[in-house]
């Protein structure tokens, strides 16, 4: 039926009618969408209007005797706040987009406008947050108010029309004697009307790519070995960047996951060109939507091209281009079928790669979708590095000789599984004593670089058992702030399986805290 398996990613897109208008001295001004302002992706499809009020950083912190909402009535008004926080040091959960939204809503604001702080504006050229960047739950969250990002120059003009100076206000708050002090005020005579609207894509906007090499043995060619990789990445980093201040720059994704996609193509070419085809059939499957939550592989296991009952194993290549003997090539999933570790170790003899082992089937990649269907999986992975999900993940950083060896080993593993007399039989991975501590989530992009969004939450995982939900933004684990995925990994590395940790998260603008008993074994 063709090379493509088409499906729909319900990605938000702008609906008609998004509008931001300000009136001052009887003169109305329409602000230009995607130039002067952007709606934030958590906004509902709604309209609001009211007097413009400046509310500092939109933060209320009794522990610091600081409250931007004290002494000013924002009920039914459009509140404008500054990004980040007025004090030095690591960003707190109070500085996140969702926390500011929650405070504005709690105090009765009709809508919230967010503007870059001076430092961020200087560093980014006053870049607008793109409307597609997910900063928390999907659009249309219950009880949310319209929420938009306004260019600093535009916000300064609006405040100036109401007798306020944005630069002077910001300097006055942060530079107050004895520490930051609020300077909230109404912009006299300035009224704002805002309409935000999102809709979800309804047409097929994504596709997996599939190619089948039919097996040579009539007795078992109906059995399938899948070799997979994902071909999507984070684009310009509006969603998923580990360098949020560089959002808008191209993130090439050479390792994640051009390396895995290249390995998939090379292995396919090699097996097709081999003198003898494998006994079982091999399905080469390249996924879309992995970075948005394993969407391509989830679609495949829901609507498989070939029966899952005949699928013998799924071998996955995700980030295989940065082999380093000190960091090893990690082989995940070796506990999902008997003998997998010995099989890979034996085939590695001619390549002499340093290997490490993870028996668990859960991983932040497409093999997880198959593992949950109780299909044996193997996950080839050369590790996280500083260039992960940044504009610096370029072809010049790859280890090509090492990558070729990884691809050759993967080829041999696929061939061996396809040729062996008995098909692999799924086994539940063993409990790992002393393994790595895990939360049991698939992380996604966070909120303003100050949190990690839960993109997917396995029902059997520790986080789900504790009451966390998909869309929650994790801001801290214990005393460690989790500004991005790397912070999350560092926080978990300081714990062991079975530890009880307090996890703080933002949910629809409100903070929640839950105690999680950490699991073991995966990432």
XYZ file of C-alpha atoms in Angstrom:
523
model
C 0.000 0.000 0.000
C 2.944 2.387 -0.206
C 5.866 3.492 1.911
C 3.961 5.736 4.330
C 1.732 5.137 7.326
C -0.050 8.453 7.746
C -1.513 9.631 11.029
C -2.584 12.788 12.849
C -0.653 14.562 15.564
C -3.182 16.744 17.415
C -0.726 19.608 17.450
C -2.257 22.994 18.253
C -2.456 25.611 15.557
C -3.777 29.142 15.580
C -7.497 29.477 15.009
C -8.894 32.469 13.112
C -9.597 35.558 15.169
C -6.549 35.903 17.441
C -6.419 39.587 18.252
C -4.829 41.980 20.734
C -6.027 45.600 20.733
C -5.129 48.468 23.040
C -6.947 51.783 23.419
C -5.380 54.888 24.946
C -6.558 58.515 24.743
C -9.429 57.357 22.582
C -7.097 55.881 19.969
C -7.206 52.126 19.261
C -4.175 50.165 18.112
C -4.234 46.634 16.726
C -1.077 44.745 17.669
C 0.352 42.526 14.952
C 0.190 38.794 15.615
C 3.615 37.044 15.564
C 5.334 40.440 15.435
C 4.063 42.373 18.464
C 2.563 39.435 20.334
C 1.804 35.721 20.387
C -0.788 33.796 22.380
C 0.803 31.238 24.702
C -0.023 27.624 23.940
C -1.878 27.051 27.223
C -4.419 29.752 26.379
C -8.054 28.753 26.034
C -10.106 29.910 23.069
C -11.593 32.933 24.818
C -11.868 36.715 24.865
C -11.303 39.221 27.658
C -11.018 42.965 28.120
C -10.111 45.343 30.883
C -7.867 48.130 32.132
C -4.136 47.394 31.771
C -2.351 46.865 35.095
C 1.377 46.363 35.624
C 1.991 43.719 38.304
C 5.780 43.444 38.431
C 6.924 39.861 37.990
C 3.536 38.356 38.852
C 5.012 36.664 41.917
C 3.700 36.277 45.443
C 6.287 34.855 47.869
C 5.496 35.244 51.568
C 8.821 33.571 52.418
C 10.580 36.597 50.872
C 8.006 39.163 52.039
C 7.394 39.899 48.380
C 3.966 40.164 46.715
C 3.388 41.890 43.370
C -0.380 41.714 43.933
C -0.424 43.388 47.356
C -2.146 46.766 47.361
C -3.461 46.629 43.817
C -6.782 45.365 42.501
C -6.363 43.264 39.333
C -9.831 41.715 39.358
C -11.355 41.864 35.881
C -8.267 43.592 34.476
C -5.571 42.686 31.983
C -2.344 42.117 33.911
C 1.107 42.642 32.401
C 4.066 41.009 34.160
C 7.797 40.643 33.564
C 9.429 37.314 32.764
C 11.606 35.452 35.313
C 12.221 36.863 38.851
C 13.615 40.048 40.457
C 16.276 38.437 42.660
C 19.570 36.786 41.714
C 20.254 33.072 41.826
C 18.711 29.977 40.338
C 15.160 30.418 39.028
C 12.496 29.178 41.394
C 9.205 27.511 40.546
C 7.563 30.916 41.181
C 9.253 32.252 38.044
C 7.663 29.774 35.614
C 5.007 30.732 33.097
C 2.423 28.522 34.753
C 3.072 29.929 38.214
C 2.576 33.490 36.947
C -0.592 32.388 35.172
C -1.841 30.742 38.347
C -1.210 33.861 40.432
C -2.983 36.116 37.936
C -5.968 33.802 37.765
C -6.109 33.419 41.548
C -6.251 37.194 41.940
C -9.119 37.489 39.452
C -7.317 38.843 36.384
C -9.219 38.718 33.110
C -6.071 37.986 31.074
C -2.290 37.848 31.444
C 0.378 39.445 29.244
C 4.027 38.448 29.687
C 7.024 40.532 28.591
C 10.737 39.712 28.459
C 12.866 40.985 31.312
C 15.581 43.382 30.131
C 18.372 40.798 30.338
C 16.488 38.217 28.280
C 15.422 40.860 25.766
C 19.069 41.892 25.288
C 20.283 38.277 24.995
C 17.613 37.151 22.522
C 16.881 40.286 20.536
C 13.547 40.453 22.395
C 12.442 37.241 20.715
C 8.788 36.347 21.120
C 7.950 32.953 22.506
C 6.391 31.092 19.590
C 2.721 30.246 19.922
C 3.423 26.558 19.210
C 5.845 26.136 22.138
C 4.204 23.906 24.756
C 4.699 25.291 28.246
C 2.375 22.936 30.086
C -0.990 21.267 29.504
C -2.686 21.342 26.115
C -4.661 24.475 25.129
C -8.077 24.960 26.600
C -7.328 23.945 30.183
C -10.332 24.318 32.455
C -10.529 27.682 34.170
C -7.543 29.237 32.406
C -7.540 32.833 31.225
C -6.170 34.243 27.943
C -2.386 34.339 28.184
C -0.099 36.077 25.681
C 3.548 36.964 25.193
C 4.163 40.620 24.205
C 7.340 42.080 22.758
C 9.107 44.307 25.274
C 9.101 47.359 23.019
C 5.366 46.987 22.461
C 4.655 46.567 26.178
C 6.769 49.635 26.971
C 4.676 51.728 24.571
C 1.423 50.554 26.151
C 2.647 51.345 29.662
C 4.043 54.693 28.551
C 0.598 55.670 27.279
C -0.617 55.068 30.835
C 2.126 57.087 32.499
C 4.447 54.183 33.368
C 8.070 53.500 32.376
C 8.800 49.754 32.014
C 12.601 50.057 32.226
C 12.441 52.302 35.304
C 9.883 50.033 36.991
C 12.021 46.935 36.438
C 15.170 48.644 37.725
C 13.284 49.985 40.712
C 11.920 46.578 41.711
C 15.199 44.670 41.444
C 17.388 47.485 42.783
C 15.314 48.514 45.774
C 17.200 49.076 49.010
C 17.062 45.985 51.175
C 16.067 43.701 48.313
C 13.402 43.600 45.600
C 10.201 45.522 46.323
C 7.009 45.503 44.226
C 6.048 48.545 42.156
C 2.691 47.494 40.746
C 0.480 50.191 39.218
C -2.431 50.767 36.882
C -1.733 52.106 33.392
C -4.136 55.034 33.492
C -6.507 55.251 30.565
C -5.170 52.169 28.753
C -7.712 49.450 27.980
C -6.883 46.105 26.368
C -9.034 43.610 24.483
C -7.657 40.170 23.708
C -8.925 37.109 21.885
C -6.889 33.898 21.892
C -7.825 30.834 19.934
C -6.281 27.467 19.156
C -7.531 24.451 17.285
C -6.081 20.996 16.878
C -4.936 19.623 13.551
C -7.523 17.267 12.092
C -5.869 16.164 8.851
C -3.046 13.619 8.542
C 0.008 15.752 9.269
C 2.636 13.104 10.064
C 3.815 9.809 8.664
C 5.865 6.794 9.599
C 7.999 5.348 6.815
C 8.002 1.575 6.354
C 9.806 -0.921 4.134
C 9.471 -4.713 4.308
C 12.185 -7.214 3.420
C 10.347 -10.515 3.048
C 11.936 -13.482 4.764
C 13.446 -16.392 2.834
C 11.998 -19.267 4.895
C 8.377 -20.117 4.018
C 7.992 -21.651 7.459
C 8.666 -18.430 9.385
C 8.647 -15.527 6.924
C 5.333 -14.377 8.413
C 7.193 -13.604 11.633
C 8.555 -10.064 11.802
C 11.659 -8.438 13.272
C 11.282 -4.646 13.403
C 14.261 -2.311 13.138
C 13.242 1.212 14.127
C 14.485 4.772 14.483
C 12.776 8.160 14.630
C 13.327 10.770 11.949
C 11.798 13.809 13.664
C 13.613 16.318 15.861
C 12.800 19.593 17.630
C 13.116 21.905 14.600
C 13.896 25.409 15.766
C 13.536 24.369 19.379
C 10.255 26.093 20.165
C 9.333 22.758 21.716
C 11.887 20.483 23.337
C 15.060 22.551 23.289
C 17.548 21.956 26.117
C 18.790 25.479 25.356
C 15.566 27.499 25.665
C 17.361 30.817 25.212
C 18.352 29.614 21.745
C 14.808 28.725 20.714
C 14.289 29.937 17.165
C 17.694 28.678 16.024
C 17.866 25.517 13.939
C 18.532 22.436 16.050
C 20.119 20.058 13.484
C 19.709 16.838 15.481
C 22.738 15.095 14.019
C 22.932 12.579 16.847
C 19.267 12.794 17.852
C 18.318 11.222 15.623
C 19.938 11.561 12.223
C 22.465 9.021 13.506
C 19.794 6.408 14.204
C 18.006 7.144 10.933
C 21.274 6.765 9.004
C 21.976 3.460 10.774
C 18.490 2.249 9.849
C 19.059 3.060 6.165
C 22.541 1.524 6.074
C 21.368 -1.689 7.742
C 18.399 -1.908 5.376
C 20.711 -1.514 2.382
C 23.112 -4.143 3.733
C 20.418 -6.763 4.431
C 18.736 -6.199 1.074
C 22.079 -6.586 -0.702
C 23.094 -9.706 1.242
C 23.581 -12.898 -0.726
C 20.900 -14.611 1.333
C 17.885 -12.899 2.853
C 17.106 -13.427 6.576
C 14.762 -16.328 7.376
C 12.185 -14.099 9.034
C 10.918 -10.884 7.494
C 12.433 -7.576 8.591
C 10.284 -4.451 8.761
C 12.308 -1.238 8.625
C 10.251 1.409 10.392
C 11.099 5.094 10.743
C 8.865 7.034 13.130
C 7.597 10.583 13.257
C 6.508 12.390 16.416
C 8.914 10.699 18.831
C 9.956 14.029 20.335
C 6.314 14.885 21.062
C 5.778 11.728 23.115
C 6.518 8.588 21.027
C 3.500 9.422 18.854
C 4.593 7.549 15.714
C 5.360 4.295 17.484
C 2.218 4.581 19.608
C 0.208 4.925 16.415
C 1.935 1.906 14.904
C 1.190 -0.426 17.822
C -2.398 0.806 17.815
C -2.811 0.247 14.072
C 0.028 -2.123 13.085
C 0.822 -2.706 9.433
C 1.604 -6.322 10.325
C 0.087 -8.230 13.277
C 1.776 -7.593 16.608
C 1.253 -11.283 17.397
C 3.745 -12.128 14.640
C 6.268 -9.486 15.729
C 9.252 -11.313 17.201
C 11.239 -8.310 18.445
C 11.773 -4.584 18.013
C 15.358 -3.264 17.785
C 15.649 0.511 18.133
C 18.453 2.942 17.203
C 18.160 6.299 18.953
C 21.268 8.482 19.364
C 23.993 6.099 18.196
C 26.442 8.646 16.760
C 28.514 9.632 19.793
C 30.188 6.352 20.809
C 32.846 6.820 23.464
C 34.414 3.805 25.173
C 34.344 5.626 28.519
C 30.608 6.243 28.274
C 29.954 2.893 26.499
C 27.256 1.789 24.101
C 24.210 1.089 26.220
C 22.026 -1.848 25.234
C 18.593 -1.505 26.799
C 15.881 -4.124 27.062
C 18.130 -7.164 27.514
C 15.791 -8.456 30.205
C 12.773 -8.606 27.882
C 13.684 -12.015 26.412
C 15.919 -14.851 27.582
C 19.451 -14.790 26.202
C 19.456 -11.294 24.714
C 22.488 -10.098 26.670
C 24.563 -13.143 25.647
C 23.403 -12.779 22.037
C 24.590 -9.158 21.798
C 27.820 -9.801 23.734
C 28.793 -12.690 21.428
C 28.098 -10.692 18.258
C 30.152 -7.767 19.608
C 33.392 -9.814 19.561
C 34.653 -8.522 16.169
C 33.800 -4.892 17.014
C 35.111 -4.783 20.594
C 32.714 -2.032 21.657
C 32.482 -1.257 25.362
C 28.928 -2.218 26.328
C 26.718 -1.499 29.301
C 23.422 -3.187 29.977
C 19.943 -2.152 30.983
C 17.506 -5.029 31.434
C 14.467 -2.749 31.540
C 12.175 -2.187 28.561
C 11.101 1.335 29.488
C 13.175 4.005 27.771
C 12.533 7.529 26.471
C 12.269 6.208 22.914
C 10.030 4.271 20.526
C 11.000 0.817 21.764
C 8.874 1.554 24.843
C 5.672 1.421 22.768
C 6.457 -2.161 21.762
C 7.635 -3.199 25.217
C 4.245 -2.199 26.594
C 2.709 -4.655 24.151
C 4.936 -7.368 25.690
C 7.220 -7.603 22.660
C 10.964 -8.165 23.276
C 12.963 -4.987 22.634
C 16.576 -3.869 22.319
C 17.578 -0.211 22.528
C 20.949 0.958 21.117
C 22.073 4.253 22.706
C 25.465 6.000 22.966
C 24.373 8.445 25.664
C 23.336 11.982 26.521
C 25.867 14.770 25.880
C 26.018 18.577 26.274
C 24.881 19.106 22.667
C 21.665 17.101 23.176
C 18.631 19.099 21.956
C 20.711 22.207 21.241
C 21.779 23.980 18.034
C 25.219 22.391 18.547
C 24.102 18.815 17.792
C 25.818 18.978 14.379
C 27.532 16.486 12.085
C 30.970 17.691 13.196
C 30.401 16.277 16.704
C 29.768 12.681 15.606
C 32.122 9.717 15.921
C 31.743 8.154 12.476
C 34.044 5.191 12.997
C 32.290 4.344 16.250
C 28.882 4.892 14.670
C 29.725 2.484 11.868
C 30.670 -0.218 14.391
C 27.424 0.363 16.304
C 25.448 0.002 13.050
C 27.331 -3.183 12.109
C 26.637 -4.705 15.518
C 22.966 -3.737 15.238
C 22.823 -5.292 11.760
C 24.251 -8.546 13.083
C 21.798 -8.571 15.996
C 18.795 -8.072 13.701
C 20.083 -10.799 11.395
C 20.650 -13.238 14.263
C 17.153 -12.690 15.694
C 15.672 -13.133 12.229
C 17.684 -16.310 11.489
C 17.583 -18.194 14.796
C 15.621 -21.412 14.952
C 13.331 -20.471 17.833
C 11.628 -17.093 17.962
C 12.304 -14.925 20.976
C 9.802 -15.222 23.812
C 8.942 -12.166 25.900
C 9.904 -12.136 29.577
C 9.194 -9.540 32.249
C 12.406 -7.652 33.040
C 13.923 -8.530 36.408
C 13.860 -6.192 39.350
C 17.169 -4.365 39.430
C 18.722 -4.100 42.876
C 20.909 -1.025 43.079
C 20.022 0.164 39.578
C 19.402 3.756 38.623
C 16.560 5.632 40.263
C 13.717 6.516 37.909
C 10.523 8.551 38.062
C 8.856 6.552 35.306
C 8.058 9.394 32.887
C 8.804 10.378 29.320
C 10.032 13.982 29.627
C 9.065 16.689 27.203
C 9.808 20.409 26.990
C 9.392 22.488 30.104
C 8.157 25.930 31.000
C 10.519 28.858 30.339
C 13.487 26.554 30.851
C 12.432 26.205 34.472
C 10.732 22.844 34.484
C 10.285 19.533 32.700
C 6.923 18.692 31.204
C 5.649 15.132 31.593
C 4.950 14.181 27.984
C 3.941 10.620 28.746
C 3.211 8.777 31.966
C 3.171 4.958 32.074
C 0.406 3.758 34.354
C 2.768 1.297 36.029
C 5.428 3.920 36.820
C 6.284 5.525 40.183
C 5.180 9.022 39.081
C 1.718 7.855 38.044
C 1.310 5.893 41.273
C 2.071 9.073 43.241
C -0.576 11.097 41.394
C 1.419 13.044 38.826
C -0.278 13.574 35.464
C 0.656 14.061 31.833
C 1.156 17.779 31.221
C 2.438 18.458 34.747
C 5.630 20.530 34.750
C 8.167 19.201 37.281
C 9.989 22.127 38.890
C 11.910 20.427 41.693
C 12.912 17.044 43.077
C 13.646 17.463 46.743
C 15.805 20.568 47.080
C 17.066 20.372 43.468
C 15.435 22.662 40.893
C 14.752 20.871 37.593
C 15.087 23.570 34.975
C 15.583 21.071 32.144
C 16.034 17.359 31.436
C 19.678 17.420 32.454
C 18.767 18.849 35.869
C 16.176 16.084 36.190
C 18.772 13.411 35.455
C 21.237 14.931 37.934
C 18.584 15.053 40.636
C 17.704 11.407 40.105
C 21.386 10.409 40.032
C 21.715 11.577 43.638
C 19.088 9.037 44.755
C 18.720 5.283 44.713
C 15.692 3.105 43.892
C 13.233 3.005 46.748
C 14.042 6.517 47.994
C 11.033 8.682 48.770
C 11.361 12.160 47.279
C 9.128 15.226 47.275
C 8.356 16.238 43.696
C 7.000 19.735 43.023
C 5.112 20.415 39.807
C 2.889 23.016 38.177
C -0.569 21.899 36.998
C -2.861 24.349 35.209
C -1.091 27.235 36.927
C -1.248 25.763 40.433
C 1.585 24.112 42.357
C 1.196 20.501 43.461
C 3.551 18.463 45.629
C 3.596 14.671 45.788
C 5.818 12.094 47.442
C 7.219 9.634 44.901
C 8.879 6.329 45.707
C 11.536 6.068 43.001
C 11.687 2.981 40.818
C 14.745 1.317 39.341
C 16.552 0.414 36.186
C 15.633 2.772 33.326
C 16.263 6.340 32.359
